[in-house]
Amino acid sequence: MNCLEFRRRIGAEPRSRDPEILAHRDSCKDGCSAFWQRAQRFEDDLEAALAVPVPEGLADRILLAQATGERHRQVGRRRAWMAMAASVLIAFAGVGMLWRHADLNSLPALAVAHMPEEMDAMSLTQPMTDAQVEAGFVGRATRLKGPAPAGVTYVHDCTVGPYPAVHVVTRMDDEPVVALYMPGKMVDKTTEFHRDGWDGRQVALSGGTLVVMAQGASRKTRDTVERGWRAAIEGPVGQAVGRI
Amino acid sequence: MAPVHEGVNPKQRQYEAMVRALSADLYRYAFWLSRSETVAQDLVQETFLRAWKNLDSLRDAELAKPWLITILRREHARLYERKRLDTVELDDNVPEDAAFASPERSGDAAQVREAMLKLPDKYRDPLAMQVLGGMSCEEIAQSTGQQPGAVMTQLFRARQRLKDLLGGRAVAEGSRK
């Protein structure tokens, strides 16, 4: 490093600890050491001059602003979470109310709700004639296409919820099984239900819906009654297939 | 009053330590950058608020000061952009009175300060970064988006201009006994 380079570097970086610079300073006989000394003193003066007074409490004000902002953000985040939780709760409550409303208006719920006013019919044991049974269906503009199951002890045209229905009780193996046929009321699929002590099934038929249910009757009995009423309403299987 | 550290998370402690260690130097740099006490205070506040939000990106404590100075320069540029329409041009040679309202006002320090305020921005800014921020040419170059060689030239010329402005005064030659 020559003197020119040394002075150029010191002019830009007086505090440099570059070994090359320091070596030149220590070895140069042409006044570079004195130049370096003057540069250091100038730098000391410059540093002292640039150190303007700092406003009192600056650091504390910075920390206060940060802490206040952070607290504000925390409150905001908490409020956002609470709002979100409230929204979820309201959504759940809404869905729950909709589900409950739908459930209370489902066919099984309406069928079970219909039963208290018809409990006396469950204790009848006297079989009805085929003509009486057919007459009951005619009251709901439905003609039976097959023979009614044996052991029908009750036929009545009722209203299940908003739906006109034929209410029949079939006694099989001394177990009363209720069948409610709602012509024109269509459901998508056959579903089982257990509700308020009633075991039952809603069955989609071609012209309406059949609800078969009983209290304590075996599944086999209910299945037999369902098959019987399906055949009576839609006709025997062969006939129904033939129509298709 | 000693800071309370119990129950304070490490990030908050790091931040507090950084504010206490560097806010004075950062303020001084901001003052020489903006030549205004009030603007400098606002810049430092805003810089530290931004630093808090991005503190996780600071990996090395040694780099904290250059990092803060870079943030502060951006804030200053933003402030300038926002206020350029309603800013009244000030005489570059007139510092705020309050800035020097101290015993140091008299004597050589005041002369150097006055000379410093007369330096063009392109010289004053890197010089303040070096003297107050302790930044190397490479760090200044990185922060200002220039080549290190160009920064070195600016620093050299900044000192030359300062010495010219100070004329034959004693401080210009650093001739204290």
Coordinates of C-alpha atoms in Angstrom, one line a residue:
Chain A
M1 CA 0.0 0.0 0.0
N2 CA 1.4 3.4 -0.9
C3 CA 0.8 6.7 0.8
L4 CA -1.8 7.9 -1.6
E5 CA -3.9 4.7 -1.2
F6 CA -3.4 4.9 2.6
R7 CA -4.7 8.5 2.8
R8 CA -7.6 7.7 0.5
R9 CA -8.6 4.8 2.7
I10 CA -8.2 6.8 5.9
G11 CA -10.2 9.6 4.4
A12 CA -13.1 7.3 3.8
E13 CA -12.7 4.9 6.8
P14 CA -10.6 6.5 9.5
R15 CA -11.5 3.8 12.1
S16 CA -10.5 1.0 9.8
R17 CA -8.5 -1.8 11.5
D18 CA -7.4 -3.2 8.2
P19 CA -3.9 -4.8 8.9
E20 CA -2.6 -3.3 5.6
I21 CA -3.5 0.2 6.7
L22 CA -2.1 -0.2 10.2
A23 CA 1.1 -1.7 8.8
H24 CA 1.6 1.3 6.5
R25 CA 0.9 3.7 9.3
D26 CA 3.6 2.0 11.4
S27 CA 6.2 1.7 8.7
C28 CA 5.7 4.9 6.6
K29 CA 8.4 7.6 7.1
D30 CA 6.5 10.3 5.1
G31 CA 4.1 11.5 7.7
C32 CA 1.3 9.0 7.3
S33 CA 1.4 8.2 11.0
A34 CA 0.8 11.9 11.8
F35 CA -2.0 12.0 9.2
W36 CA -3.6 9.0 10.8
Q37 CA -3.4 10.7 14.2
R38 CA -5.1 13.9 12.9
A39 CA -7.7 11.8 11.2
Q40 CA -8.5 10.0 14.5
R41 CA -8.8 13.4 16.3
F42 CA -11.1 14.7 13.6
E43 CA -13.2 11.6 13.9
D44 CA -13.4 12.0 17.7
D45 CA -14.6 15.6 17.2
L46 CA -17.0 14.5 14.6
E47 CA -18.5 11.7 16.8
A48 CA -18.9 14.1 19.7
A49 CA -20.5 16.7 17.5
L50 CA -23.0 14.3 15.9
A51 CA -24.0 13.0 19.3
V52 CA -26.9 15.4 19.6
P53 CA -28.9 15.3 22.9
V54 CA -31.5 12.6 22.9
P55 CA -35.0 13.6 24.1
E56 CA -35.6 12.4 27.7
G57 CA -37.7 9.3 28.0
L58 CA -37.4 8.4 24.3
A59 CA -36.8 4.7 25.0
D60 CA -39.7 4.5 27.5
R61 CA -42.1 6.2 25.0
I62 CA -41.1 3.7 22.3
L63 CA -41.8 0.8 24.7
L64 CA -45.0 2.4 25.8
A65 CA -46.2 2.8 22.2
Q66 CA -45.2 -0.8 21.4
A67 CA -46.9 -2.2 24.6
T68 CA -50.0 -0.2 23.9
G69 CA -50.2 -1.3 20.3
E70 CA -49.6 -4.9 21.3
R71 CA -52.3 -4.8 24.0
H72 CA -54.7 -3.2 21.5
R73 CA -53.9 -6.0 19.0
Q74 CA -54.4 -8.7 21.7
V75 CA -57.8 -7.2 22.6
G76 CA -58.7 -7.1 18.9
R77 CA -57.6 -10.7 18.4
R78 CA -59.6 -11.7 21.5
R79 CA -62.7 -9.9 20.2
A80 CA -62.3 -11.5 16.8
W81 CA -62.1 -14.9 18.4
M82 CA -65.1 -14.2 20.6
A83 CA -67.0 -13.0 17.6
M84 CA -66.0 -16.1 15.7
A85 CA -67.0 -18.4 18.6
A86 CA -70.3 -16.5 18.9
S87 CA -70.9 -17.0 15.2
V88 CA -70.1 -20.7 15.4
L89 CA -72.5 -21.0 18.4
I90 CA -75.2 -19.1 16.6
A91 CA -74.7 -21.3 13.5
F92 CA -74.9 -24.5 15.6
A93 CA -78.0 -23.2 17.4
G94 CA -79.6 -22.3 14.0
V95 CA -78.7 -25.7 12.6
G96 CA -80.0 -27.4 15.8
M97 CA -83.3 -25.5 15.6
L98 CA -83.7 -26.3 11.9
W99 CA -82.9 -30.0 12.6
R100 CA -85.4 -30.0 15.5
H101 CA -88.0 -28.3 13.4
A102 CA -87.4 -30.9 10.6
D103 CA -87.4 -33.7 13.1
L104 CA -90.7 -32.7 14.7
N105 CA -92.3 -32.5 11.3
S106 CA -90.9 -35.8 10.1
L107 CA -93.4 -38.5 9.2
P108 CA -92.3 -40.8 12.1
A109 CA -92.7 -37.9 14.6
L110 CA -96.2 -37.0 13.2
A111 CA -97.2 -40.7 13.3
V112 CA -96.1 -41.2 16.9
A113 CA -97.7 -37.9 17.9
H114 CA -101.0 -39.2 16.3
M115 CA -101.1 -42.3 18.5
P116 CA -102.2 -41.0 22.0
E117 CA -105.6 -40.2 20.7
E118 CA -105.9 -43.6 19.1
M119 CA -104.6 -45.9 21.9
D120 CA -108.0 -47.5 22.4
A121 CA -107.8 -49.0 18.9
M122 CA -104.8 -51.0 20.0
S123 CA -106.9 -53.1 22.4
L124 CA -109.6 -54.1 19.9
T125 CA -109.5 -57.8 19.1
Q126 CA -112.6 -58.3 16.9
P127 CA -111.5 -58.9 13.2
M128 CA -113.1 -56.7 10.7
T129 CA -114.5 -57.9 7.4
D130 CA -112.7 -57.3 4.1
A131 CA -115.6 -55.1 3.0
Q132 CA -115.1 -52.9 6.1
V133 CA -111.4 -52.7 5.4
E134 CA -111.9 -51.7 1.8
A135 CA -114.4 -49.2 2.8
G136 CA -111.9 -47.5 5.0
F137 CA -109.5 -47.1 2.1
V138 CA -112.1 -45.9 -0.2
G139 CA -112.7 -43.1 2.3
R140 CA -109.2 -41.9 1.3
A141 CA -109.8 -42.5 -2.4
T142 CA -107.6 -45.6 -2.4
R143 CA -108.6 -49.0 -3.8
L144 CA -106.9 -52.0 -2.5
K145 CA -105.3 -54.1 -5.3
G146 CA -104.8 -57.2 -3.2
P147 CA -106.4 -58.9 -0.3
A148 CA -106.0 -57.1 3.1
P149 CA -103.9 -59.0 5.7
A150 CA -105.8 -61.2 8.1
G151 CA -106.5 -59.9 11.6
V152 CA -107.4 -56.3 10.9
T153 CA -109.1 -55.0 14.0
Y154 CA -109.4 -51.3 13.2
V155 CA -109.8 -49.1 10.2
H156 CA -110.3 -45.3 10.3
D157 CA -109.5 -42.3 8.1
C158 CA -107.4 -40.0 10.1
T159 CA -105.1 -37.0 9.6
V160 CA -101.5 -37.5 10.5
G161 CA -100.1 -34.0 10.8
P162 CA -101.2 -32.3 7.6
Y163 CA -101.5 -35.6 5.7
P164 CA -104.8 -37.5 5.2
A165 CA -104.3 -41.1 6.2
V166 CA -105.9 -44.5 6.6
H167 CA -105.2 -45.8 10.1
V168 CA -105.4 -49.6 10.4
V169 CA -104.5 -52.0 13.3
T170 CA -103.6 -55.5 12.5
R171 CA -103.4 -58.0 15.3
M172 CA -100.9 -60.8 14.6
D173 CA -99.8 -63.3 17.2
D174 CA -101.8 -61.3 19.7
E175 CA -99.6 -58.3 19.0
P176 CA -101.3 -55.1 17.6
V177 CA -99.3 -53.5 14.8
V178 CA -100.4 -50.0 13.5
A179 CA -100.2 -49.2 9.8
L180 CA -100.8 -45.6 8.6
Y181 CA -101.1 -45.2 4.9
M182 CA -100.9 -41.7 3.5
P183 CA -101.8 -41.7 -0.2
G184 CA -100.0 -39.1 -2.2
K185 CA -97.4 -38.5 0.5
M186 CA -94.1 -39.5 -1.2
V187 CA -90.8 -40.2 0.6
D188 CA -87.5 -40.9 -0.9
K189 CA -86.6 -44.1 0.8
T190 CA -87.5 -46.7 3.5
T191 CA -86.2 -45.8 6.9
E192 CA -86.4 -47.4 10.3
F193 CA -87.2 -45.4 13.5
H194 CA -87.4 -45.8 17.2
R195 CA -89.3 -43.0 18.9
D196 CA -91.1 -42.6 22.3
G197 CA -91.4 -46.4 22.7
W198 CA -92.5 -47.1 19.2
D199 CA -90.5 -49.2 16.8
G200 CA -91.4 -48.6 13.2
R201 CA -90.5 -48.1 9.6
Q202 CA -91.7 -45.7 6.9
V203 CA -92.0 -47.4 3.6
A204 CA -92.0 -45.7 0.2
L205 CA -94.8 -47.2 -1.9
S206 CA -95.7 -46.3 -5.5
G207 CA -98.7 -44.2 -4.6
G208 CA -97.9 -43.0 -1.1
T209 CA -96.2 -43.8 2.1
L210 CA -96.9 -46.5 4.6
V211 CA -95.8 -46.2 8.2
V212 CA -95.8 -49.5 10.1
M213 CA -95.1 -49.3 13.9
A214 CA -95.8 -51.2 17.1
Q215 CA -94.9 -51.1 20.8
G216 CA -93.1 -54.3 21.8
A217 CA -94.1 -56.3 18.7
S218 CA -91.3 -58.4 17.2
R219 CA -89.6 -57.3 14.0
K220 CA -90.8 -60.4 12.3
T221 CA -94.4 -59.5 13.1
R222 CA -93.9 -56.0 11.8
D223 CA -92.2 -57.3 8.6
T224 CA -95.1 -59.6 8.0
V225 CA -97.6 -56.8 8.5
E226 CA -95.7 -54.6 6.2
R227 CA -95.5 -57.2 3.4
G228 CA -99.3 -57.8 3.8
W229 CA -100.2 -54.1 3.5
R230 CA -97.7 -53.6 0.6
A231 CA -99.4 -56.4 -1.3
A232 CA -102.8 -55.1 -0.5
I233 CA -102.1 -51.5 -1.6
E234 CA -99.8 -52.2 -4.6
G235 CA -101.1 -55.6 -5.5
P236 CA -99.3 -58.9 -5.3
V237 CA -95.6 -58.8 -6.3
G238 CA -96.3 -60.6 -9.7
Q239 CA -99.0 -58.1 -10.5
A240 CA -96.9 -55.1 -9.5
V241 CA -94.0 -56.4 -11.7
G242 CA -96.5 -57.0 -14.5
R243 CA -97.5 -53.4 -14.4
I244 CA -94.0 -52.2 -14.7
Chain B
M1 CA -36.5 1.8 37.6
A2 CA -35.2 -1.6 36.6
P3 CA -37.1 -3.4 33.9
V4 CA -39.3 -6.2 35.1
H5 CA -38.4 -9.4 33.3
E6 CA -40.4 -12.0 35.2
G7 CA -43.2 -13.3 33.1
V8 CA -42.0 -11.3 30.0
N9 CA -41.5 -13.5 27.0
P10 CA -38.1 -13.6 25.3
K11 CA -39.2 -11.7 22.3
Q12 CA -40.4 -8.8 24.4
R13 CA -37.2 -8.9 26.5
Q14 CA -35.1 -8.8 23.3
Y15 CA -37.1 -5.9 22.0
E16 CA -36.8 -3.9 25.2
A17 CA -33.0 -4.5 25.3
M18 CA -32.7 -3.4 21.7
V19 CA -34.7 -0.2 22.3
R20 CA -32.7 0.7 25.4
A21 CA -29.4 -0.1 23.7
L22 CA -30.0 1.5 20.3
S23 CA -32.7 4.1 20.5
A24 CA -30.3 6.9 21.2
D25 CA -28.0 6.2 18.3
L26 CA -31.0 5.6 16.1
Y27 CA -32.5 9.0 17.1
R28 CA -29.2 10.8 16.4
Y29 CA -29.0 9.2 13.0
A30 CA -32.7 10.1 12.3
F31 CA -31.9 13.6 13.3
W32 CA -29.1 14.0 10.9
L33 CA -31.1 12.3 8.2
S34 CA -34.2 14.5 8.7
R35 CA -32.6 17.6 10.4
S36 CA -35.7 17.8 12.6
E37 CA -36.1 16.7 16.2
T38 CA -39.8 16.0 15.9
V39 CA -39.5 14.1 12.6
A40 CA -36.6 12.2 14.1
Q41 CA -38.7 11.1 17.1
D42 CA -41.5 10.0 14.9
L43 CA -39.1 8.1 12.6
V44 CA -37.6 6.3 15.6
Q45 CA -41.0 5.4 17.0
E46 CA -42.2 4.1 13.7
T47 CA -39.0 2.2 13.1
F48 CA -39.1 0.4 16.4
L49 CA -42.8 -0.4 15.8
R50 CA -41.9 -2.0 12.5
A51 CA -38.9 -3.7 14.1
W52 CA -41.3 -5.3 16.6
K53 CA -43.4 -6.7 13.9
N54 CA -40.4 -8.2 12.1
L55 CA -38.2 -9.0 15.1
D56 CA -38.2 -12.7 14.2
S57 CA -36.2 -11.9 11.0
L58 CA -33.3 -10.5 13.1
R59 CA -31.0 -13.5 13.7
D60 CA -27.8 -11.8 14.8
A61 CA -27.7 -9.2 17.5
E62 CA -24.6 -7.6 15.9
L63 CA -26.7 -6.7 12.9
A64 CA -29.4 -5.0 14.9
K65 CA -28.2 -1.5 14.3
P66 CA -27.7 -1.7 10.6
W67 CA -31.0 -3.5 10.4
L68 CA -32.8 -0.7 12.3
I69 CA -31.1 2.0 10.2
T70 CA -32.2 0.3 7.0
I71 CA -35.8 0.3 8.4
L72 CA -35.5 3.9 9.4
R73 CA -34.3 5.0 6.0
R74 CA -37.3 3.3 4.4
E75 CA -39.6 5.0 6.9
H76 CA -38.0 8.3 6.1
A77 CA -38.4 7.7 2.3
R78 CA -42.1 6.8 3.0
L79 CA -42.6 9.9 5.1
Y80 CA -41.0 12.0 2.4
E81 CA -43.3 10.5 -0.2
R82 CA -46.4 11.2 2.0
K83 CA -45.5 14.7 2.8
R84 CA -43.8 15.9 -0.3
L85 CA -46.9 17.8 -1.4
D86 CA -47.5 19.7 1.8
T87 CA -43.9 20.2 2.9
V88 CA -42.5 23.7 2.9
E89 CA -38.9 23.7 1.7
L90 CA -36.6 24.7 4.4
D91 CA -33.3 26.4 4.1
D92 CA -30.8 23.6 4.3
N93 CA -28.6 25.7 6.4
V94 CA -31.0 26.3 9.2
P95 CA -31.1 23.7 11.9
E96 CA -33.8 23.5 14.6
D97 CA -32.9 25.7 17.5
A98 CA -33.9 23.0 20.0
A99 CA -31.5 20.5 18.5
F100 CA -28.5 22.3 19.9
A101 CA -30.1 23.7 23.1
S102 CA -27.4 22.3 25.2
P103 CA -24.0 23.4 26.7
E104 CA -22.4 21.7 23.8
R105 CA -23.8 24.3 21.4
S106 CA -20.8 26.5 21.9
G107 CA -17.4 25.8 20.6
D108 CA -16.1 23.3 18.0
A109 CA -19.0 20.8 18.3
A110 CA -21.5 23.5 17.2
Q111 CA -19.3 24.4 14.2
V112 CA -19.0 20.8 13.1
R113 CA -22.8 20.4 13.5
E114 CA -23.4 23.5 11.4
A115 CA -21.0 22.2 8.8
M116 CA -22.7 18.8 8.9
L117 CA -26.1 20.4 8.2
K118 CA -24.7 22.1 5.2
L119 CA -23.5 18.8 3.6
P120 CA -25.7 17.5 0.7
D121 CA -27.8 14.5 1.6
K122 CA -25.7 12.2 -0.5
Y123 CA -22.7 12.9 1.8
R124 CA -24.5 13.5 5.1
D125 CA -26.5 10.3 5.1
P126 CA -23.6 7.8 4.6
L127 CA -21.4 9.7 6.9
A128 CA -24.0 9.6 9.7
M129 CA -24.5 5.9 9.0
Q130 CA -20.8 5.3 9.4
V131 CA -20.2 7.5 12.4
L132 CA -23.4 6.9 14.4
G133 CA -24.4 3.5 13.1
G134 CA -20.9 2.1 13.0
M135 CA -21.6 0.6 9.6
S136 CA -18.9 -0.5 7.2
C137 CA -18.8 0.6 3.6
E138 CA -20.3 -2.7 2.5
E139 CA -23.2 -2.4 5.0
I140 CA -23.9 1.2 3.9
A141 CA -23.8 0.0 0.3
Q142 CA -26.2 -2.8 1.0
S143 CA -28.6 -0.5 2.8
T144 CA -28.5 2.3 0.2
G145 CA -28.4 0.0 -2.8
Q146 CA -25.0 1.3 -4.1
Q147 CA -21.6 -0.1 -4.8
P148 CA -19.1 -0.2 -1.9
G149 CA -16.7 1.8 -4.0
A150 CA -19.2 4.6 -4.6
V151 CA -19.9 4.7 -0.8
M152 CA -16.2 4.9 -0.1
T153 CA -16.0 7.9 -2.5
Q154 CA -19.0 9.6 -0.8
L155 CA -17.5 9.1 2.6
F156 CA -14.1 10.5 1.5
R157 CA -15.7 13.5 -0.1
A158 CA -18.1 14.0 2.8
R159 CA -15.1 14.5 5.1
Q160 CA -13.3 16.7 2.6
R161 CA -16.4 18.9 2.3
L162 CA -16.7 19.1 6.1
K163 CA -13.1 20.2 6.4
D164 CA -13.6 22.7 3.6
L165 CA -16.7 24.1 5.4
L166 CA -14.8 24.3 8.7
G167 CA -12.0 26.2 6.9
G168 CA -9.0 26.7 8.9
R169 CA -10.7 26.0 12.2
A170 CA -8.8 23.9 14.6
V171 CA -11.3 21.0 14.5
A172 CA -10.9 20.6 10.8
E173 CA -7.4 19.4 11.3
G174 CA -8.1 17.6 14.5
S175 CA -5.4 19.6 16.1
R176 CA -6.4 19.2 19.7
K177 CA -3.5 18.9 22.1

